Amino acid sequence: PPAPRPAPRHDPFGSPFMNGTVKGESFFVPMTCIIGGEEQAGLGWNMLMECLGAGRGVSLPAGAIAASKMAVLAVGGYARIRKQFKVPIASMQGVQEKLAVIGINTFGMMAAQNMFNSFLEAGETPSCLSAVMKHMCTERGRISINEGMDVMGGAAICNGPNNFMAGGYGSIPVSITVEGANVLTRSLIIFGQGLTRSHPHLLGLIEAIQDGDNLEGFNKELTNIIKHAFTNLGRSITRGLGAQVTFRGGDLLAYHETHMSRMAANFAFCADCGMTMGGGLKTAEFISGRYADVLSNLYFGYAVMWYYKNNRNVPGIDAMFDATMTQIRYDVQEALFGIFGNFPIPGFGRLMQLPCFPRGREFARPTDKQRAAVAELVSTPNPVRDFLTENTFVSKDPTDRVAMIVKAAPMCFEADQILAKCRKEGRRSPTPEEQAKIDAAEAMREEIIQVDSFPKLMGNEHNTAWMKPDWGVDAQPKVTIEKAEGKQQSSSA
């Protein structure tokens, strides 16, 4: 009998992501094959949306987080191994800038992942947060991979068995595109749909409108919305004043929690103000996207605080936590100011800013000192680096480049410490034991920095005719230029 058959498959950048359809004509599907049985017939789309509501917050973020953790492990280690001008490139501030981004992104994504998984374990299906997770993690995964590519240089752009970055670089756009492209997710879904479900009174107002003649219910919910807006206005003012007398010294968690609580109130107030746009808010994607940025970073901020509280026993984690929260706080502020400066109703943006940021911008990106501290944690042997790279796969093959970096990074760090100690002690010579460690590290270093190269490309030798240019000057037909007859006429101004 006729049966369904696999249709042609797509090839998404060579990544193992099955993508295609199933086709067939005149074949029979028994009712027993319907998931859930006959009662669930016709509810396939609902099931898909429910699966997507949880699944897109797990699988795609997991891939992005794995790529970012690999960047910490391998790129951080490579930066400590490779030297330029006799200095590990991890000590160069330009490279530290890249490593800090990788470290901050990885810590933030791990926190968000663990909190989201705890919600699922509790039986929740937070569809809006799954969109936040999908968007935020895949975007940060892309940034981490790009920063890692910059640090690795030629080793990351030359294909070959030793290039551990190319696969992630090619596959991360797949994660960004599938299960709701990030452009759509950010500009339409996170805030546009999340506001309806999250606001305590908006859904009731919509239901009252749908009833047709429920004027009493409409007035009740509208009054509640107005009261809610004034409550959030009061919270924005009072929490903003409280944040002004909170200082970083002492309890880091309490300091950041005060500012996040203030910004959560700011967001709630601005979301209420956004409803003055009516249905136009969903199609005002510039504004809706910025609201999504605020909401997404607020979730990340609370996740990072929760994660830090559960793991503050890890030595050195305070510096990573502080830098990550500083970046998140700055991102929330910039998204809010984007709303203030572009709100379509004249004067409303300024009215929103006054109770939220009356003195203008208050927060900056992580300082150079903070970024240098994070880069040090990413590139040297320490408990935070071990924490960030926990459960990261490393091959047992001793010739695997990542496995070699994992082995060599602490060796090279120790060798550099020995050489620094010798210089400090009057440029003394290393002891035989110290010299053996230095020689072993240098041998590993020399092997690891080599870039893949091949005697043939695309099955052809390099020195044959196919590699010789046919477009150069020598390959063009010779042109004879004859001397013009007569004398050149002189000209005068």
XYZ file of C-alpha atoms in Angstrom:
493
model
C 0.000 0.000 0.000
C 1.104 3.630 -0.487
C 3.227 4.977 2.351
C 4.715 8.342 3.290
C 8.261 8.960 2.132
C 10.965 11.420 3.137
C 11.124 14.400 0.790
C 14.410 16.086 -0.157
C 16.276 17.516 2.824
C 17.839 20.922 3.306
C 21.542 21.287 4.136
C 21.803 24.014 6.800
C 25.512 24.922 6.574
C 26.503 21.286 6.851
C 25.314 21.063 10.471
C 23.532 17.837 11.553
C 20.130 19.527 11.820
C 17.492 17.429 10.063
C 15.314 19.767 8.056
C 12.765 18.699 5.470
C 9.282 17.325 4.921
C 7.492 14.005 4.533
C 5.338 13.479 1.439
C 2.839 10.894 0.290
C -0.387 10.353 -1.640
C -3.435 8.245 -0.802
C -2.026 6.520 2.262
C -4.055 5.627 5.341
C -3.237 6.803 8.885
C -5.078 4.771 11.566
C -6.707 6.764 14.354
C -4.528 4.853 16.813
C -1.473 6.581 15.322
C -2.693 10.014 16.423
C -0.757 11.171 19.466
C -3.194 11.133 22.366
C -5.724 9.000 20.526
C -8.943 9.930 18.733
C -9.877 12.577 21.319
C -6.805 14.631 20.380
C -7.561 14.722 16.657
C -7.271 18.261 15.341
C -5.185 19.475 18.271
C -1.790 18.896 16.675
C -1.042 22.619 16.398
C -1.803 23.106 20.111
C 0.533 20.245 20.973
C 3.249 21.713 18.768
C 2.947 25.101 20.454
C 3.100 23.526 23.915
C 6.196 21.547 22.966
C 7.743 24.630 21.442
C 6.891 26.649 24.529
C 9.205 24.495 26.625
C 11.511 22.934 24.047
C 12.867 26.102 22.443
C 13.992 27.197 25.902
C 16.077 24.030 26.308
C 17.575 22.568 23.131
C 18.713 25.634 21.198
C 20.009 27.486 24.280
C 21.873 24.303 25.258
C 23.774 24.354 21.959
C 24.613 28.038 22.322
C 25.748 27.583 25.916
C 27.893 24.605 24.921
C 29.593 26.740 22.265
C 30.219 29.525 24.766
C 31.581 27.090 27.379
C 33.883 25.656 24.717
C 35.100 29.179 23.991
C 35.975 29.619 27.681
C 37.752 26.270 27.785
C 39.634 26.288 24.484
C 39.918 29.959 23.486
C 40.744 31.008 27.055
C 43.386 28.279 27.226
C 44.761 29.118 23.779
C 45.114 32.775 24.755
C 47.240 31.718 27.730
C 49.360 29.371 25.588
C 50.018 31.555 22.545
C 52.600 34.296 22.877
C 53.207 37.455 20.912
C 56.324 39.535 21.605
C 57.192 36.953 24.296
C 53.970 37.750 26.183
C 50.866 35.499 26.416
C 48.177 37.151 24.337
C 45.805 36.695 27.307
C 47.804 39.483 28.984
C 47.129 41.907 26.122
C 44.240 44.246 26.794
C 42.747 43.919 23.316
C 42.450 40.168 23.824
C 41.251 40.603 27.404
C 38.378 42.678 26.048
C 37.270 39.681 23.972
C 37.784 37.137 26.755
C 35.738 39.254 29.165
C 32.756 39.205 26.793
C 33.023 35.417 26.510
C 33.187 34.997 30.293
C 30.285 37.365 31.047
C 28.083 35.802 28.369
C 28.821 32.266 29.529
C 28.104 32.989 33.192
C 24.848 34.772 32.324
C 23.642 31.988 30.027
C 24.469 29.262 32.544
C 22.472 31.112 35.186
C 19.475 31.609 32.895
C 19.593 27.964 31.785
C 19.641 26.596 35.311
C 16.775 28.821 36.442
C 14.658 27.956 33.397
C 15.263 24.236 33.886
C 14.179 24.572 37.507
C 10.866 26.042 36.296
C 10.336 23.070 33.984
C 11.179 20.663 36.794
C 8.471 22.314 38.870
C 5.937 21.576 36.114
C 5.734 25.087 34.679
C 5.574 25.781 30.914
C 6.683 29.421 30.641
C 6.226 30.086 26.922
C 7.296 33.745 27.119
C 10.464 32.868 29.032
C 11.248 30.110 26.540
C 11.249 32.805 23.835
C 13.533 34.934 26.021
C 15.890 31.982 26.496
C 15.953 31.116 22.819
C 16.651 34.688 21.723
C 19.095 35.732 24.437
C 21.178 32.559 24.548
C 21.586 32.099 20.800
C 22.494 35.777 20.361
C 25.051 35.614 23.168
C 26.343 32.322 21.826
C 26.932 34.002 18.467
C 28.788 36.877 20.137
C 30.973 34.491 22.163
C 31.885 32.511 19.051
C 32.696 35.681 17.102
C 34.907 36.975 19.917
C 36.599 33.583 20.101
C 37.251 33.676 16.354
C 38.988 37.040 16.789
C 41.239 35.671 19.531
C 42.128 32.502 17.618
C 43.032 34.434 14.466
C 44.318 32.305 11.601
C 43.779 29.073 13.530
C 40.022 29.751 13.430
C 39.650 30.605 9.745
C 41.675 27.764 8.234
C 39.700 24.556 7.798
C 41.179 21.354 9.104
C 41.072 18.796 11.918
C 42.614 21.245 14.411
C 40.012 23.970 13.875
C 37.517 23.580 16.715
C 35.758 26.916 16.060
C 34.546 26.525 12.467
C 31.717 24.079 13.263
C 30.136 26.340 15.870
C 30.651 29.408 13.702
C 28.756 27.755 10.862
C 25.943 26.250 12.929
C 25.037 29.128 15.277
C 22.991 30.908 12.541
C 20.847 27.766 12.357
C 19.988 28.085 16.061
C 19.202 31.760 15.594
C 16.896 31.071 12.638
C 14.846 27.999 13.608
C 11.940 27.659 16.075
C 11.053 31.341 15.701
C 13.741 33.498 14.099
C 15.295 35.896 16.598
C 14.120 38.919 14.621
C 10.512 37.751 15.003
C 10.988 36.525 18.567
C 12.400 39.826 19.807
C 10.207 42.278 17.941
C 6.832 40.526 18.163
C 6.665 37.610 20.578
C 8.539 38.378 23.818
C 6.766 41.614 24.717
C 3.838 41.611 22.312
C 2.528 38.274 23.536
C 4.144 38.351 26.965
C 2.375 41.572 27.970
C -1.068 40.053 27.404
C -0.297 37.006 29.533
C 1.823 38.684 32.219
C -0.185 41.819 32.966
C -2.567 41.177 35.898
C -5.517 43.015 34.305
C -4.981 43.267 30.542
C -6.315 39.810 29.688
C -9.458 40.515 31.708
C -9.941 43.749 29.768
C -9.637 41.909 26.456
C -12.132 39.267 27.577
C -14.586 41.999 28.632
C -14.310 43.550 25.161
C -14.861 40.156 23.530
C -18.042 39.683 25.565
C -19.560 42.527 23.544
C -21.745 44.265 26.137
C -19.831 43.700 29.384
C -19.430 47.410 30.198
C -19.184 46.758 33.929
C -16.337 44.276 33.465
C -14.578 46.641 31.043
C -14.753 49.586 33.463
C -13.560 47.436 36.334
C -10.483 46.158 34.475
C -9.700 49.605 33.041
C -9.812 51.088 36.549
C -7.517 48.317 37.787
C -5.049 49.031 34.954
C -4.947 52.737 35.866
C -4.435 51.895 39.556
C -1.719 49.427 38.599
C 0.073 52.109 36.576
C 0.061 54.554 39.506
C 1.271 51.817 41.857
C 4.198 51.112 39.521
C 4.873 54.850 39.273
C 5.156 55.022 43.058
C 7.441 51.992 43.133
C 9.684 53.497 40.448
C 10.120 56.658 42.494
C 10.597 55.051 45.909
C 12.878 52.244 44.723
C 14.854 54.750 42.647
C 15.432 56.874 45.738
C 16.417 53.805 47.728
C 18.940 52.769 45.073
C 20.699 56.149 45.373
C 21.834 55.339 48.922
C 22.927 51.756 48.156
C 26.654 51.257 47.618
C 28.706 48.442 46.102
C 30.940 47.798 49.103
C 29.965 44.926 51.379
C 27.107 42.718 50.216
C 27.326 42.525 46.405
C 24.095 40.567 46.114
C 22.074 43.117 48.092
C 23.568 45.969 46.049
C 22.627 44.479 42.689
C 19.262 43.236 43.951
C 18.317 46.798 44.950
C 19.056 48.100 41.464
C 17.290 45.212 39.729
C 14.195 45.742 41.889
C 14.227 49.416 40.913
C 14.551 48.557 37.201
C 11.769 45.959 37.410
C 9.475 48.719 38.736
C 10.687 51.025 35.946
C 9.802 48.386 33.372
C 6.354 47.744 34.855
C 5.568 51.472 34.805
C 6.837 51.903 31.230
C 4.874 48.821 30.097
C 1.692 50.390 31.490
C 2.522 53.603 29.612
C 3.107 51.568 26.459
C -0.522 50.452 26.506
C -1.512 54.017 25.566
C -0.448 53.010 22.047
C -3.295 50.481 21.956
C -3.080 47.762 19.336
C -0.409 49.762 17.531
C 2.118 48.572 20.128
C 2.358 45.114 18.538
C 3.250 46.558 15.135
C 5.595 49.225 16.537
C 8.447 46.733 16.420
C 11.223 49.212 17.220
C 9.534 49.972 20.549
C 8.316 46.419 21.169
C 11.835 45.094 20.542
C 13.277 47.475 23.143
C 10.633 46.435 25.671
C 11.682 42.833 24.927
C 15.314 43.753 25.597
C 14.380 45.182 28.996
C 12.300 42.150 29.962
C 14.929 39.685 28.721
C 17.767 41.360 30.601
C 15.664 41.598 33.759
C 15.154 37.832 33.601
C 18.876 37.304 33.061
C 19.672 39.635 35.953
C 17.450 37.804 38.424
C 18.752 34.456 37.139
C 22.359 35.556 37.661
C 21.593 36.694 41.234
C 19.838 33.388 41.978
C 22.707 31.404 40.469
C 25.342 33.395 42.347
C 23.478 32.905 45.610
C 23.512 29.141 45.054
C 27.203 29.036 44.052
C 28.843 31.871 45.974
C 31.107 29.305 47.641
C 33.176 29.101 44.403
C 36.385 31.080 45.090
C 36.709 34.115 42.818
C 33.100 34.083 41.594
C 32.405 37.555 43.039
C 34.349 39.266 40.231
C 32.476 37.326 37.561
C 29.110 38.037 39.197
C 29.818 41.756 39.620
C 30.936 42.245 36.002
C 27.973 40.275 34.632
C 25.434 42.266 36.666
C 27.104 45.536 35.676
C 26.707 44.643 31.997
C 23.072 43.551 32.442
C 22.191 46.715 34.328
C 23.727 48.826 31.567
C 21.809 46.899 28.878
C 18.489 47.446 30.697
C 19.217 51.159 31.013
C 20.080 51.559 27.323
C 16.930 49.731 26.208
C 14.801 51.973 28.454
C 16.442 55.103 27.088
C 15.751 53.795 23.586
C 12.059 53.703 24.560
C 12.187 57.178 26.116
C 13.818 58.706 23.073
C 11.618 57.055 20.449
C 8.170 56.721 22.026
C 5.719 57.718 19.251
C 3.363 59.790 21.430
C 4.941 63.270 21.779
C 6.144 64.089 25.285
C 5.354 60.655 26.692
C 8.946 59.462 26.546
C 10.092 62.327 28.743
C 7.245 61.694 31.184
C 8.344 58.048 31.460
C 11.979 58.995 32.014
C 11.375 61.451 34.878
C 10.316 58.904 37.546
C 12.754 56.277 36.247
C 15.989 58.174 35.492
C 15.476 61.824 36.515
C 19.237 62.497 36.418
C 19.776 60.825 33.066
C 21.973 57.763 32.546
C 23.426 56.350 35.752
C 25.089 53.094 34.714
C 28.144 52.277 32.601
C 29.586 49.118 31.085
C 32.024 47.042 33.158
C 35.209 48.979 33.845
C 38.569 47.993 32.372
C 39.552 46.648 35.789
C 36.446 44.434 35.906
C 37.012 43.136 32.374
C 40.664 42.387 33.072
C 39.642 40.409 36.163
C 37.131 38.363 34.144
C 39.694 37.717 31.398
C 42.114 36.459 34.030
C 39.479 34.070 35.375
C 38.767 32.770 31.862
C 42.404 32.200 30.878
C 44.164 30.919 34.019
C 43.730 27.740 36.098
C 41.241 28.632 38.850
C 37.932 27.391 40.349
C 35.807 29.844 38.306
C 37.226 28.578 35.012
C 36.531 25.010 36.175
C 32.990 26.064 37.141
C 32.298 27.698 33.761
C 33.583 24.688 31.801
C 31.932 21.971 33.884
C 30.441 19.123 31.782
C 32.220 20.321 28.633
C 33.196 17.406 26.386
C 36.921 16.875 25.829
C 38.099 14.056 23.574
C 40.367 11.342 24.991
C 42.377 11.456 21.762
C 45.752 12.974 22.770
C 46.134 14.569 19.327
C 42.791 16.409 19.554
C 43.510 20.139 19.611
C 41.080 20.965 22.441
C 42.456 18.094 24.543
C 45.956 19.409 23.927
C 44.947 22.926 25.006
C 43.326 21.594 28.178
C 46.541 19.767 29.014
C 48.943 22.522 27.975
C 47.251 25.611 29.462
C 48.205 24.917 33.114
C 51.673 23.753 31.993
C 52.311 26.994 30.102
C 50.921 29.063 32.959
C 53.256 27.353 35.416
C 56.234 27.747 33.057
C 55.536 31.475 32.704
C 55.306 31.782 36.483
C 58.718 30.105 36.825
C 60.299 32.462 34.275
C 58.747 35.490 35.993
C 60.098 34.273 39.337
C 63.587 33.833 37.845
C 63.533 37.391 36.506
C 62.346 38.721 39.838
C 65.161 36.920 41.661
C 67.941 38.683 39.768
C 67.561 36.914 36.433
C 68.733 33.604 37.858
C 68.743 30.478 35.705
C 65.981 27.925 36.230
C 66.793 24.776 38.169
C 66.962 21.525 36.178
C 63.490 20.610 37.403
C 62.143 24.036 36.452
C 63.844 23.897 33.055
C 62.227 20.534 32.339
C 58.799 22.058 32.992
C 59.634 25.043 30.763
C 60.856 22.783 27.925
C 57.746 20.566 28.127
C 55.484 23.621 28.036
C 57.347 25.159 25.094
C 57.092 21.935 23.116
C 53.327 21.835 23.680
C 53.046 25.525 22.884
C 54.874 25.164 19.589
C 52.649 22.297 18.471
C 49.376 23.941 19.467
C 49.947 27.229 17.629
C 50.426 25.476 14.281
C 47.659 26.102 11.741
C 46.254 23.416 9.438
C 47.788 23.326 5.946
C 47.583 20.794 3.117
C 49.653 19.809 0.062
C 46.454 19.718 -1.999
C 43.281 21.780 -2.064
C 40.152 20.417 -3.717
C 42.208 17.463 -4.920
C 44.700 19.583 -6.880
C 48.388 20.335 -6.425
C 49.265 23.939 -5.655
C 51.964 24.322 -8.293
C 49.972 23.153 -11.322
C 48.339 25.241 -14.022
C 44.992 25.573 -12.221
C 46.639 27.767 -9.546
C 48.323 30.071 -12.077
C 46.407 33.294 -12.777
C 44.849 33.896 -16.151
C 43.853 37.427 -15.299
C 47.225 39.090 -14.643
C 49.117 41.564 -16.830
C 51.268 38.825 -18.360
C 48.184 36.871 -19.380
C 46.651 39.725 -21.375
C 47.222 40.176 -25.152
C 49.929 42.709 -25.939
C 48.695 46.008 -27.295
C 50.944 48.148 -29.553
C 50.496 51.886 -29.181
C 51.570 53.755 -32.296
C 53.056 57.227 -32.037
C 50.644 59.918 -33.259
C 51.698 61.944 -36.274
C 52.379 65.632 -36.011
C 53.521 67.776 -33.118
C 51.677 68.159 -29.862
C 49.885 71.504 -29.629
C 50.798 73.653 -26.677
C 48.064 75.230 -24.637
C 47.956 78.336 -22.524
C 45.648 79.421 -19.777
